[in-house]
Amino acid sequence: MEDIIFVKRTKKTGNCRTYNNPVIKMESPTSRFLISQKLADILNVDNDNGLMFGFNKKAKTGFVIKDDEPDAFILRRKDKHSLRFTSKDLQGFFINTFDLLETGNSTFCFNVASSPNEKGLHIITLDA
């Protein structure tokens, strides 16, 4: 038994399981955003619906809400567990707000509050 080396996973997968949690996953450099089905249910969105985002750089938080305006980020059904869209401009806001360049990672997971705040916005925070 002394010749066997056992290896265990050292990096936790955390809350980025898009089928269990209300999360947004951002993939860089493709600028792809994945919206979990749980978040889609909370926001009451599906294929061809739109989202609007807001950011507070000082508080390092973002906000998301369903949006039916023509300039919204339009969702496309990826599979039964998630929706997606791409946007380099939006990726820039996420990178600047959450200081993502310093991490060296290419995939980021953001938790989204299940309940909206007093303004009806769902708060987005970086998954630690």
N, CA, C and O atoms as a GROMACS GRO file, in nm:
protein
  512
    1MET      N    1   0.080  -0.120   0.000
    1MET     CA    2   0.000   0.000   0.000
    1MET      C    3   0.085   0.127   0.000
    1MET      O    4   0.034   0.233  -0.036
    2GLU      N    5   0.212   0.122   0.038
    2GLU     CA    6   0.295   0.240   0.043
    2GLU      C    7   0.321   0.298  -0.096
    2GLU      O    8   0.357   0.416  -0.106
    3ASP      N    9   0.306   0.221  -0.202
    3ASP     CA   10   0.334   0.267  -0.337
    3ASP      C   11   0.215   0.338  -0.403
    3ASP      O   12   0.227   0.391  -0.513
    4ILE      N   13   0.103   0.337  -0.336
    4ILE     CA   14  -0.017   0.398  -0.393
    4ILE      C   15  -0.031   0.540  -0.340
    4ILE      O   16  -0.022   0.564  -0.220
    5ILE      N   17  -0.054   0.633  -0.432
    5ILE     CA   18  -0.078   0.772  -0.394
    5ILE      C   19  -0.225   0.802  -0.424
    5ILE      O   20  -0.270   0.789  -0.538
    6PHE      N   21  -0.298   0.840  -0.321
    6PHE     CA   22  -0.438   0.875  -0.336
    6PHE      C   23  -0.450   1.026  -0.357
    6PHE      O   24  -0.386   1.104  -0.288
    7VAL      N   25  -0.532   1.063  -0.453
    7VAL     CA   26  -0.551   1.205  -0.486
    7VAL      C   27  -0.697   1.239  -0.467
    7VAL      O   28  -0.785   1.170  -0.518
    8LYS      N   29  -0.722   1.345  -0.395
    8LYS     CA   30  -0.858   1.395  -0.376
    8LYS      C   31  -0.871   1.530  -0.442
    8LYS      O   32  -0.773   1.603  -0.461
    9ARG      N   33  -0.989   1.562  -0.476
    9ARG     CA   34  -1.018   1.690  -0.538
    9ARG      C   35  -0.986   1.801  -0.437
    9ARG      O   36  -1.025   1.792  -0.321
   10THR      N   37  -0.917   1.904  -0.482
   10THR     CA   38  -0.880   2.012  -0.391
   10THR      C   39  -0.962   2.138  -0.418
   10THR      O   40  -0.976   2.222  -0.329
   11LYS      N   41  -1.016   2.152  -0.536
   11LYS     CA   42  -1.095   2.270  -0.568
   11LYS      C   43  -1.242   2.236  -0.552
   11LYS      O   44  -1.293   2.143  -0.616
   12LYS      N   45  -1.309   2.310  -0.468
   12LYS     CA   46  -1.452   2.288  -0.449
   12LYS      C   47  -1.528   2.341  -0.570
   12LYS      O   48  -1.490   2.442  -0.629
   13THR      N   49  -1.635   2.273  -0.606
   13THR     CA   50  -1.717   2.322  -0.716
   13THR      C   51  -1.812   2.430  -0.669
   13THR      O   52  -1.868   2.503  -0.751
   14GLY      N   53  -1.832   2.441  -0.540
   14GLY     CA   54  -1.911   2.550  -0.483
   14GLY      C   55  -2.053   2.554  -0.534
   14GLY      O   56  -2.112   2.451  -0.566
   15ASN      N   57  -2.108   2.674  -0.543
   15ASN     CA   58  -2.247   2.695  -0.582
   15ASN      C   59  -2.266   2.708  -0.732
   15ASN      O   60  -2.374   2.745  -0.776
   16CYS      N   61  -2.165   2.680  -0.810
   16CYS     CA   62  -2.175   2.702  -0.953
   16CYS      C   63  -2.251   2.589  -1.023
   16CYS      O   64  -2.253   2.584  -1.146
   17ARG      N   65  -2.310   2.502  -0.951
   17ARG     CA   66  -2.394   2.399  -1.011
   17ARG      C   67  -2.518   2.469  -1.064
   17ARG      O   68  -2.610   2.501  -0.988
   18THR      N   69  -2.521   2.491  -1.193
   18THR     CA   70  -2.627   2.573  -1.252
   18THR      C   71  -2.764   2.509  -1.246
   18THR      O   72  -2.864   2.577  -1.269
   19TYR      N   73  -2.773   2.382  -1.216
   19TYR     CA   74  -2.904   2.319  -1.211
   19TYR      C   75  -2.962   2.316  -1.070
   19TYR      O   76  -3.077   2.278  -1.053
   20ASN      N   77  -2.886   2.354  -0.968
   20ASN     CA   78  -2.935   2.352  -0.830
   20ASN      C   79  -2.956   2.489  -0.769
   20ASN      O   80  -3.033   2.502  -0.674
   21ASN      N   81  -2.890   2.591  -0.820
   21ASN     CA   82  -2.886   2.721  -0.753
   21ASN      C   83  -2.919   2.836  -0.848
   21ASN      O   84  -2.901   2.825  -0.970
   22PRO      N   85  -2.967   2.947  -0.791
   22PRO     CA   86  -2.990   3.066  -0.875
   22PRO      C   87  -2.857   3.136  -0.901
   22PRO      O   88  -2.816   3.222  -0.823
   23VAL      N   89  -2.792   3.100  -1.010
   23VAL     CA   90  -2.660   3.155  -1.040
   23VAL      C   91  -2.650   3.204  -1.184
   23VAL      O   92  -2.728   3.165  -1.271
   24ILE      N   93  -2.552   3.290  -1.204
   24ILE     CA   94  -2.509   3.333  -1.337
   24ILE      C   95  -2.364   3.290  -1.350
   24ILE      O   96  -2.282   3.322  -1.264
   25LYS      N   97  -2.334   3.218  -1.456
   25LYS     CA   98  -2.197   3.176  -1.483
   25LYS      C   99  -2.146   3.256  -1.602
   25LYS      O  100  -2.212   3.261  -1.706
   26MET      N  101  -2.029   3.318  -1.587
   26MET     CA  102  -1.970   3.396  -1.696
   26MET      C  103  -1.843   3.327  -1.743
   26MET      O  104  -1.755   3.297  -1.662
   27GLU      N  105  -1.834   3.303  -1.873
   27GLU     CA  106  -1.717   3.239  -1.932
   27GLU      C  107  -1.641   3.342  -2.015
   27GLU      O  108  -1.696   3.407  -2.103
   28SER      N  109  -1.513   3.354  -1.984
   28SER     CA  110  -1.428   3.449  -2.055
   28SER      C  111  -1.322   3.368  -2.129
   28SER      O  112  -1.278   3.268  -2.073
   29PRO      N  113  -1.278   3.401  -2.243
   29PRO     CA  114  -1.299   3.524  -2.319
   29PRO      C  115  -1.419   3.520  -2.414
   29PRO      O  116  -1.437   3.613  -2.492
   30THR      N  117  -1.501   3.416  -2.410
   30THR     CA  118  -1.613   3.405  -2.503
   30THR      C  119  -1.728   3.500  -2.471
   30THR      O  120  -1.818   3.519  -2.553
   31SER      N  121  -1.725   3.560  -2.351
   31SER     CA  122  -1.831   3.652  -2.307
   31SER      C  123  -1.966   3.583  -2.299
   31SER      O  124  -2.070   3.645  -2.319
   32ARG      N  125  -1.965   3.454  -2.271
   32ARG     CA  126  -2.089   3.377  -2.261
   32ARG      C  127  -2.140   3.380  -2.118
   32ARG      O  128  -2.064   3.360  -2.023
   33PHE      N  129  -2.269   3.406  -2.105
   33PHE     CA  130  -2.336   3.405  -1.975
   33PHE      C  131  -2.437   3.292  -1.973
   33PHE      O  132  -2.518   3.278  -2.065
   34LEU      N  133  -2.433   3.211  -1.868
   34LEU     CA  134  -2.529   3.103  -1.848
   34LEU      C  135  -2.618   3.139  -1.730
   34LEU      O  136  -2.568   3.175  -1.623
   35ILE      N  137  -2.746   3.128  -1.748
   35ILE     CA  138  -2.845   3.157  -1.644
   35ILE      C  139  -2.905   3.024  -1.602
   35ILE      O  140  -2.960   2.951  -1.684
   36SER      N  141  -2.894   2.992  -1.473
   36SER     CA  142  -2.946   2.864  -1.425
   36SER      C  143  -3.099   2.861  -1.436
   36SER      O  144  -3.164   2.966  -1.434
   37GLN      N  145  -3.154   2.743  -1.448
   37GLN     CA  146  -3.299   2.728  -1.458
   37GLN      C  147  -3.366   2.777  -1.330
   37GLN      O  148  -3.474   2.834  -1.334
   38LYS      N  149  -3.301   2.754  -1.217
   38LYS     CA  150  -3.358   2.801  -1.090
   38LYS      C  151  -3.370   2.954  -1.091
   38LYS      O  152  -3.471   3.008  -1.046
   39LEU      N  153  -3.269   3.023  -1.142
   39LEU     CA  154  -3.276   3.169  -1.154
   39LEU      C  155  -3.382   3.209  -1.257
   39LEU      O  156  -3.456   3.305  -1.236
   40ALA      N  157  -3.388   3.137  -1.367
   40ALA     CA  158  -3.489   3.166  -1.470
   40ALA      C  159  -3.630   3.155  -1.410
   40ALA      O  160  -3.717   3.236  -1.442
   41ASP      N  161  -3.651   3.056  -1.326
   41ASP     CA  162  -3.782   3.040  -1.260
   41ASP      C  163  -3.810   3.157  -1.167
   41ASP      O  164  -3.922   3.209  -1.164
   42ILE      N  165  -3.708   3.199  -1.090
   42ILE     CA  166  -3.725   3.310  -0.997
   42ILE      C  167  -3.758   3.440  -1.072
   42ILE      O  168  -3.845   3.516  -1.029
   43LEU      N  169  -3.689   3.463  -1.184
   43LEU     CA  170  -3.710   3.585  -1.262
   43LEU      C  171  -3.827   3.574  -1.360
   43LEU      O  172  -3.866   3.672  -1.423
   44ASN      N  173  -3.883   3.453  -1.372
   44ASN     CA  174  -3.992   3.426  -1.463
   44ASN      C  175  -3.954   3.458  -1.608
   44ASN      O  176  -4.025   3.529  -1.679
   45VAL      N  177  -3.838   3.402  -1.651
   45VAL     CA  178  -3.790   3.421  -1.788
   45VAL      C  179  -3.768   3.286  -1.855
   45VAL      O  180  -3.746   3.185  -1.789
   46ASP      N  181  -3.772   3.287  -1.987
   46ASP     CA  182  -3.746   3.167  -2.066
   46ASP      C  183  -3.687   3.212  -2.200
   46ASP      O  184  -3.646   3.327  -2.215
   47ASN      N  185  -3.683   3.122  -2.295
   47ASN     CA  186  -3.628   3.150  -2.427
   47ASN      C  187  -3.694   3.275  -2.487
   47ASN      O  188  -3.816   3.290  -2.480
   48ASP      N  189  -3.613   3.363  -2.545
   48ASP     CA  190  -3.655   3.488  -2.609
   48ASP      C  191  -3.700   3.597  -2.512
   48ASP      O  192  -3.747   3.701  -2.557
   49ASN      N  193  -3.688   3.576  -2.380
   49ASN     CA  194  -3.713   3.682  -2.282
   49ASN      C  195  -3.583   3.759  -2.261
   49ASN      O  196  -3.476   3.712  -2.299
   50GLY      N  197  -3.593   3.876  -2.200
   50GLY     CA  198  -3.476   3.959  -2.180
   50GLY      C  199  -3.445   3.987  -2.034
   50GLY      O  200  -3.531   3.976  -1.947
   51LEU      N  201  -3.319   4.025  -2.010
   51LEU     CA  202  -3.272   4.065  -1.878
   51LEU      C  203  -3.205   4.201  -1.887
   51LEU      O  204  -3.150   4.238  -1.991
   52MET      N  205  -3.210   4.276  -1.776
   52MET     CA  206  -3.140   4.402  -1.764
   52MET      C  207  -3.050   4.390  -1.640
   52MET      O  208  -3.090   4.330  -1.540
   53PHE      N  209  -2.931   4.449  -1.646
   53PHE     CA  210  -2.834   4.442  -1.537
   53PHE      C  211  -2.799   4.582  -1.491
   53PHE      O  212  -2.798   4.677  -1.570
   54GLY      N  213  -2.769   4.595  -1.363
   54GLY     CA  214  -2.719   4.719  -1.305
   54GLY      C  215  -2.601   4.684  -1.215
   54GLY      O  216  -2.589   4.570  -1.169
   55PHE      N  217  -2.513   4.782  -1.189
   55PHE     CA  218  -2.392   4.754  -1.111
   55PHE      C  219  -2.363   4.867  -1.013
   55PHE      O  220  -2.391   4.984  -1.041
   56ASN      N  221  -2.307   4.830  -0.898
   56ASN     CA  222  -2.257   4.924  -0.799
   56ASN      C  223  -2.113   4.884  -0.771
   56ASN      O  224  -2.087   4.795  -0.691
   57LYS      N  225  -2.018   4.952  -0.838
   57LYS     CA  226  -1.876   4.915  -0.825
   57LYS      C  227  -1.826   4.934  -0.683
   57LYS      O  228  -1.747   4.852  -0.635
   58LYS      N  229  -1.870   5.039  -0.615
   58LYS     CA  230  -1.824   5.066  -0.479
   58LYS      C  231  -1.863   4.951  -0.385
   58LYS      O  232  -1.783   4.912  -0.300
   59ALA      N  233  -1.984   4.898  -0.399
   59ALA     CA  234  -2.031   4.788  -0.313
   59ALA      C  235  -1.996   4.650  -0.371
   59ALA      O  236  -2.023   4.548  -0.308
   60LYS      N  237  -1.936   4.648  -0.490
   60LYS     CA  238  -1.902   4.523  -0.560
   60LYS      C  239  -2.024   4.429  -0.569
   60LYS      O  240  -2.017   4.311  -0.535
   61THR      N  241  -2.133   4.486  -0.617
   61THR     CA  242  -2.255   4.409  -0.638
   61THR      C  243  -2.316   4.445  -0.773
   61THR      O  244  -2.290   4.551  -0.829
   62GLY      N  245  -2.395   4.353  -0.821
   62GLY     CA  246  -2.471   4.375  -0.943
   62GLY      C  247  -2.618   4.350  -0.916
   62GLY      O  248  -2.655   4.304  -0.808
   63PHE      N  249  -2.699   4.380  -1.014
   63PHE     CA  250  -2.843   4.361  -1.001
   63PHE      C  251  -2.897   4.308  -1.133
   63PHE      O  252  -2.846   4.342  -1.240
   64VAL      N  253  -3.001   4.227  -1.125
   64VAL     CA  254  -3.063   4.173  -1.246
   64VAL      C  255  -3.215   4.177  -1.229
   64VAL      O  256  -3.268   4.161  -1.120
   65ILE      N  257  -3.282   4.200  -1.341
   65ILE     CA  258  -3.428   4.202  -1.342
   65ILE      C  259  -3.474   4.163  -1.483
   65ILE      O  260  -3.402   4.183  -1.580
   66LYS      N  261  -3.592   4.109  -1.492
   66LYS     CA  262  -3.651   4.077  -1.622
   66LYS      C  263  -3.680   4.208  -1.695
   66LYS      O  264  -3.722   4.305  -1.634
   67ASP      N  265  -3.656   4.209  -1.826
   67ASP     CA  266  -3.674   4.330  -1.905
   67ASP      C  267  -3.731   4.294  -2.041
   67ASP      O  268  -3.679   4.205  -2.109
   68ASP      N  269  -3.838   4.362  -2.080
   68ASP     CA  270  -3.902   4.335  -2.209
   68ASP      C  271  -3.870   4.438  -2.316
   68ASP      O  272  -3.927   4.435  -2.425
   69GLU      N  273  -3.778   4.531  -2.285
   69GLU     CA  274  -3.740   4.634  -2.381
   69GLU      C  275  -3.658   4.573  -2.495
   69GLU      O  276  -3.595   4.469  -2.475
   70PRO      N  277  -3.656   4.634  -2.612
   70PRO     CA  278  -3.580   4.580  -2.725
   70PRO      C  279  -3.429   4.574  -2.702
   70PRO      O  280  -3.360   4.496  -2.768
   71ASP      N  281  -3.376   4.656  -2.611
   71ASP     CA  282  -3.232   4.656  -2.587
   71ASP      C  283  -3.189   4.565  -2.471
   71ASP      O  284  -3.077   4.576  -2.421
   72ALA      N  285  -3.278   4.476  -2.429
   72ALA     CA  286  -3.246   4.382  -2.321
   72ALA      C  287  -3.153   4.272  -2.374
   72ALA      O  288  -3.141   4.252  -2.495
   73PHE      N  289  -3.089   4.201  -2.283
   73PHE     CA  290  -3.007   4.086  -2.319
   73PHE      C  291  -3.102   3.968  -2.337
   73PHE      O  292  -3.162   3.920  -2.241
   74ILE      N  293  -3.115   3.920  -2.462
   74ILE     CA  294  -3.214   3.817  -2.496
   74ILE      C  295  -3.157   3.678  -2.466
   74ILE      O  296  -3.047   3.644  -2.508
   75LEU      N  297  -3.235   3.599  -2.394
   75LEU     CA  298  -3.195   3.465  -2.354
   75LEU      C  299  -3.229   3.362  -2.460
   75LEU      O  300  -3.331   3.372  -2.528
   76ARG      N  301  -3.144   3.264  -2.473
   76ARG     CA  302  -3.166   3.149  -2.561
   76ARG      C  303  -3.155   3.022  -2.478
   76ARG      O  304  -3.070   3.011  -2.390
   77ARG      N  305  -3.240   2.927  -2.507
   77ARG     CA  306  -3.242   2.801  -2.432
   77ARG      C  307  -3.121   2.718  -2.473
   77ARG      O  308  -3.106   2.683  -2.590
   78LYS      N  309  -3.034   2.685  -2.377
   78LYS     CA  310  -2.917   2.601  -2.401
   78LYS      C  311  -2.954   2.454  -2.386
   78LYS      O  312  -2.925   2.372  -2.473
   79ASP      N  313  -3.019   2.423  -2.276
   79ASP     CA  314  -3.066   2.288  -2.246
   79ASP      C  315  -3.175   2.303  -2.141
   79ASP      O  316  -3.218   2.415  -2.113
   80LYS      N  317  -3.221   2.194  -2.084
   80LYS     CA  318  -3.331   2.204  -1.989
   80LYS      C  319  -3.288   2.263  -1.854
   80LYS      O  320  -3.372   2.289  -1.768
   81HIS      N  321  -3.156   2.283  -1.836
   81HIS     CA  322  -3.106   2.334  -1.709
   81HIS      C  323  -3.061   2.479  -1.714
   81HIS      O  324  -3.035   2.538  -1.608
   82SER      N  325  -3.050   2.540  -1.833
   82SER     CA  326  -2.997   2.676  -1.837
   82SER      C  327  -3.033   2.749  -1.966
   82SER      O  328  -3.068   2.689  -2.067
   83LEU      N  329  -3.022   2.882  -1.957
   83LEU     CA  330  -3.038   2.972  -2.070
   83LEU      C  331  -2.906   3.046  -2.088
   83LEU      O  332  -2.823   3.047  -1.997
   84ARG      N  333  -2.885   3.106  -2.205
   84ARG     CA  334  -2.757   3.174  -2.227
   84ARG      C  335  -2.771   3.293  -2.321
   84ARG      O  336  -2.870   3.307  -2.393
   85PHE      N  337  -2.669   3.377  -2.317
   85PHE     CA  338  -2.652   3.488  -2.411
   85PHE      C  339  -2.506   3.528  -2.405
   85PHE      O  340  -2.434   3.488  -2.314
   86THR      N  341  -2.462   3.608  -2.502
   86THR     CA  342  -2.324   3.657  -2.502
   86THR      C  343  -2.325   3.809  -2.511
   86THR      O  344  -2.412   3.869  -2.574
   87SER      N  345  -2.225   3.871  -2.445
   87SER     CA  346  -2.209   4.016  -2.453
   87SER      C  347  -2.073   4.056  -2.398
   87SER      O  348  -2.046   4.042  -2.279
   88LYS      N  349  -1.988   4.106  -2.486
   88LYS     CA  350  -1.856   4.157  -2.444
   88LYS      C  351  -1.871   4.281  -2.357
   88LYS      O  352  -1.798   4.298  -2.260
   89ASP      N  353  -1.966   4.368  -2.391
   89ASP     CA  354  -1.987   4.490  -2.312
   89ASP      C  355  -2.027   4.456  -2.169
   89ASP      O  356  -1.971   4.511  -2.074
   90LEU      N  357  -2.122   4.366  -2.153
   90LEU     CA  358  -2.166   4.327  -2.019
   90LEU      C  359  -2.053   4.259  -1.943
   90LEU      O  360  -2.038   4.280  -1.823
   91GLN      N  361  -1.975   4.178  -2.012
   91GLN     CA  362  -1.860   4.112  -1.948
   91GLN      C  363  -1.766   4.216  -1.889
   91GLN      O  364  -1.713   4.197  -1.779
   92GLY      N  365  -1.746   4.327  -1.959
   92GLY     CA  366  -1.661   4.434  -1.909
   92GLY      C  367  -1.712   4.492  -1.778
   92GLY      O  368  -1.634   4.521  -1.688
   93PHE      N  369  -1.844   4.509  -1.767
   93PHE     CA  370  -1.901   4.560  -1.642
   93PHE      C  371  -1.880   4.461  -1.528
   93PHE      O  372  -1.849   4.502  -1.416
   94PHE      N  373  -1.898   4.332  -1.555
   94PHE     CA  374  -1.874   4.230  -1.452
   94PHE      C  375  -1.727   4.231  -1.408
   94PHE      O  376  -1.697   4.226  -1.289
   95ILE      N  377  -1.636   4.237  -1.506
   95ILE     CA  378  -1.492   4.237  -1.475
   95ILE      C  379  -1.454   4.358  -1.391
   95ILE      O  380  -1.382   4.345  -1.292
   96ASN      N  381  -1.503   4.477  -1.429
   96ASN     CA  382  -1.470   4.600  -1.356
   96ASN      C  383  -1.535   4.606  -1.218
   96ASN      O  384  -1.472   4.649  -1.122
   97THR      N  385  -1.660   4.565  -1.208
   97THR     CA  386  -1.732   4.573  -1.081
   97THR      C  387  -1.675   4.476  -0.977
   97THR      O  388  -1.659   4.513  -0.861
   98PHE      N  389  -1.645   4.355  -1.019
   98PHE     CA  390  -1.602   4.251  -0.925
   98PHE      C  391  -1.450   4.230  -0.926
   98PHE      O  392  -1.401   4.134  -0.865
   99ASP      N  393  -1.374   4.317  -0.994
   99ASP     CA  394  -1.227   4.307  -1.001
   99ASP      C  395  -1.182   4.166  -1.040
   99ASP      O  396  -1.105   4.102  -0.967
  100LEU      N  397  -1.229   4.118  -1.154
  100LEU     CA  398  -1.204   3.980  -1.195
  100LEU      C  399  -1.070   3.959  -1.263
  100LEU      O  400  -1.022   3.846  -1.268
  101LEU      N  401  -1.007   4.065  -1.316
  101LEU     CA  402  -0.879   4.048  -1.384
  101LEU      C  403  -0.771   3.997  -1.290
  101LEU      O  404  -0.680   3.925  -1.332
  102GLU      N  405  -0.780   4.034  -1.165
  102GLU     CA  406  -0.679   3.996  -1.067
  102GLU      C  407  -0.679   3.846  -1.036
  102GLU      O  408  -0.579   3.794  -0.987
  103THR      N  409  -0.788   3.777  -1.064
  103THR     CA  410  -0.801   3.637  -1.026
  103THR      C  411  -0.726   3.543  -1.119
  103THR      O  412  -0.679   3.438  -1.075
  104GLY      N  413  -0.715   3.577  -1.246
  104GLY     CA  414  -0.650   3.490  -1.342
  104GLY      C  415  -0.739   3.376  -1.390
  104GLY      O  416  -0.695   3.292  -1.468
  105ASN      N  417  -0.863   3.373  -1.345
  105ASN     CA  418  -0.957   3.268  -1.387
  105ASN      C  419  -1.024   3.306  -1.518
  105ASN      O  420  -1.022   3.422  -1.559
  106SER      N  421  -1.086   3.207  -1.583
  106SER     CA  422  -1.158   3.234  -1.706
  106SER      C  423  -1.307   3.205  -1.693
  106SER      O  424  -1.384   3.237  -1.783
  107THR      N  425  -1.349   3.144  -1.583
  107THR     CA  426  -1.489   3.116  -1.556
  107THR      C  427  -1.523   3.168  -1.418
  107THR      O  428  -1.450   3.145  -1.322
  108PHE      N  429  -1.635   3.238  -1.409
  108PHE     CA  430  -1.676   3.298  -1.283
  108PHE      C  431  -1.822   3.263  -1.255
  108PHE      O  432  -1.904   3.255  -1.346
  109CYS      N  433  -1.852   3.242  -1.128
  109CYS     CA  434  -1.986   3.208  -1.087
  109CYS      C  435  -2.037   3.317  -0.992
  109CYS      O  436  -1.967   3.357  -0.899
  110PHE      N  437  -2.158   3.363  -1.016
  110PHE     CA  438  -2.220   3.468  -0.936
  110PHE      C  439  -2.348   3.416  -0.874
  110PHE      O  440  -2.432   3.358  -0.943
  111ASN      N  441  -2.364   3.438  -0.746
  111ASN     CA  442  -2.488   3.402  -0.677
  111ASN      C  443  -2.588   3.514  -0.696
  111ASN      O  444  -2.552   3.632  -0.699
  112VAL      N  445  -2.714   3.477  -0.709
  112VAL     CA  446  -2.820   3.576  -0.726
  112VAL      C  447  -2.923   3.553  -0.615
  112VAL      O  448  -2.966   3.440  -0.591
  113ALA      N  449  -2.962   3.660  -0.550
  113ALA     CA  450  -3.059   3.653  -0.441
  113ALA      C  451  -3.193   3.602  -0.494
  113ALA      O  452  -3.240   3.644  -0.599
  114SER      N  453  -3.253   3.511  -0.419
  114SER     CA  454  -3.382   3.455  -0.458
  114SER      C  455  -3.495   3.556  -0.446
  114SER      O  456  -3.593   3.551  -0.522
  115SER      N  457  -3.482   3.647  -0.351
  115SER     CA  458  -3.585   3.749  -0.330
  115SER      C  459  -3.533   3.885  -0.374
  115SER      O  460  -3.416   3.917  -0.351
  116PRO      N  461  -3.618   3.964  -0.438
  116PRO     CA  462  -3.574   4.097  -0.481
  116PRO      C  463  -3.561   4.192  -0.363
  116PRO      O  464  -3.622   4.172  -0.258
  117ASN      N  465  -3.481   4.297  -0.382
  117ASN     CA  466  -3.471   4.401  -0.279
  117ASN      C  467  -3.592   4.492  -0.288
  117ASN      O  468  -3.687   4.463  -0.361
  118GLU      N  469  -3.591   4.602  -0.212
  118GLU     CA  470  -3.706   4.693  -0.207
  118GLU      C  471  -3.736   4.759  -0.341
  118GLU      O  472  -3.847   4.808  -0.363
  119LYS      N  473  -3.638   4.761  -0.432
  119LYS     CA  474  -3.658   4.819  -0.565
  119LYS      C  475  -3.697   4.715  -0.669
  119LYS      O  476  -3.715   4.747  -0.787
  120GLY      N  477  -3.711   4.589  -0.626
  120GLY     CA  478  -3.750   4.482  -0.718
  120GLY      C  479  -3.634   4.421  -0.794
  120GLY      O  480  -3.656   4.344  -0.888
  121LEU      N  481  -3.510   4.453  -0.754
  121LEU     CA  482  -3.391   4.401  -0.822
  121LEU      C  483  -3.333   4.284  -0.743
  121LEU      O  484  -3.334   4.285  -0.620
  122HIS      N  485  -3.284   4.184  -0.814
  122HIS     CA  486  -3.220   4.070  -0.752
  122HIS      C  487  -3.069   4.098  -0.745
  122HIS      O  488  -3.007   4.127  -0.847
  123ILE      N  489  -3.012   4.089  -0.626
  123ILE     CA  490  -2.871   4.123  -0.604
  123ILE      C  491  -2.780   4.010  -0.651
  123ILE      O  492  -2.804   3.893  -0.624
  124ILE      N  493  -2.673   4.048  -0.724
  124ILE     CA  494  -2.574   3.955  -0.774
  124ILE      C  495  -2.446   3.974  -0.694
  124ILE      O  496  -2.398   4.086  -0.678
  125THR      N  497  -2.390   3.864  -0.642
  125THR     CA  498  -2.262   3.869  -0.571
  125THR      C  499  -2.169   3.762  -0.628
  125THR      O  500  -2.214   3.660  -0.680
  126LEU      N  501  -2.040   3.787  -0.619
  126LEU     CA  502  -1.940   3.691  -0.668
  126LEU      C  503  -1.934   3.573  -0.573
  126LEU      O  504  -1.924   3.591  -0.451
  127ASP      N  505  -1.938   3.452  -0.628
  127ASP     CA  506  -1.924   3.330  -0.548
  127ASP      C  507  -1.780   3.318  -0.505
  127ASP      O  508  -1.689   3.315  -0.588
  128ALA      N  509  -1.758   3.312  -0.376
  128ALA     CA  510  -1.619   3.306  -0.324
  128ALA      C  511  -1.558   3.169  -0.340
  128ALA      O  512  -1.444   3.148  -0.302
   0.00000   0.00000   0.00000
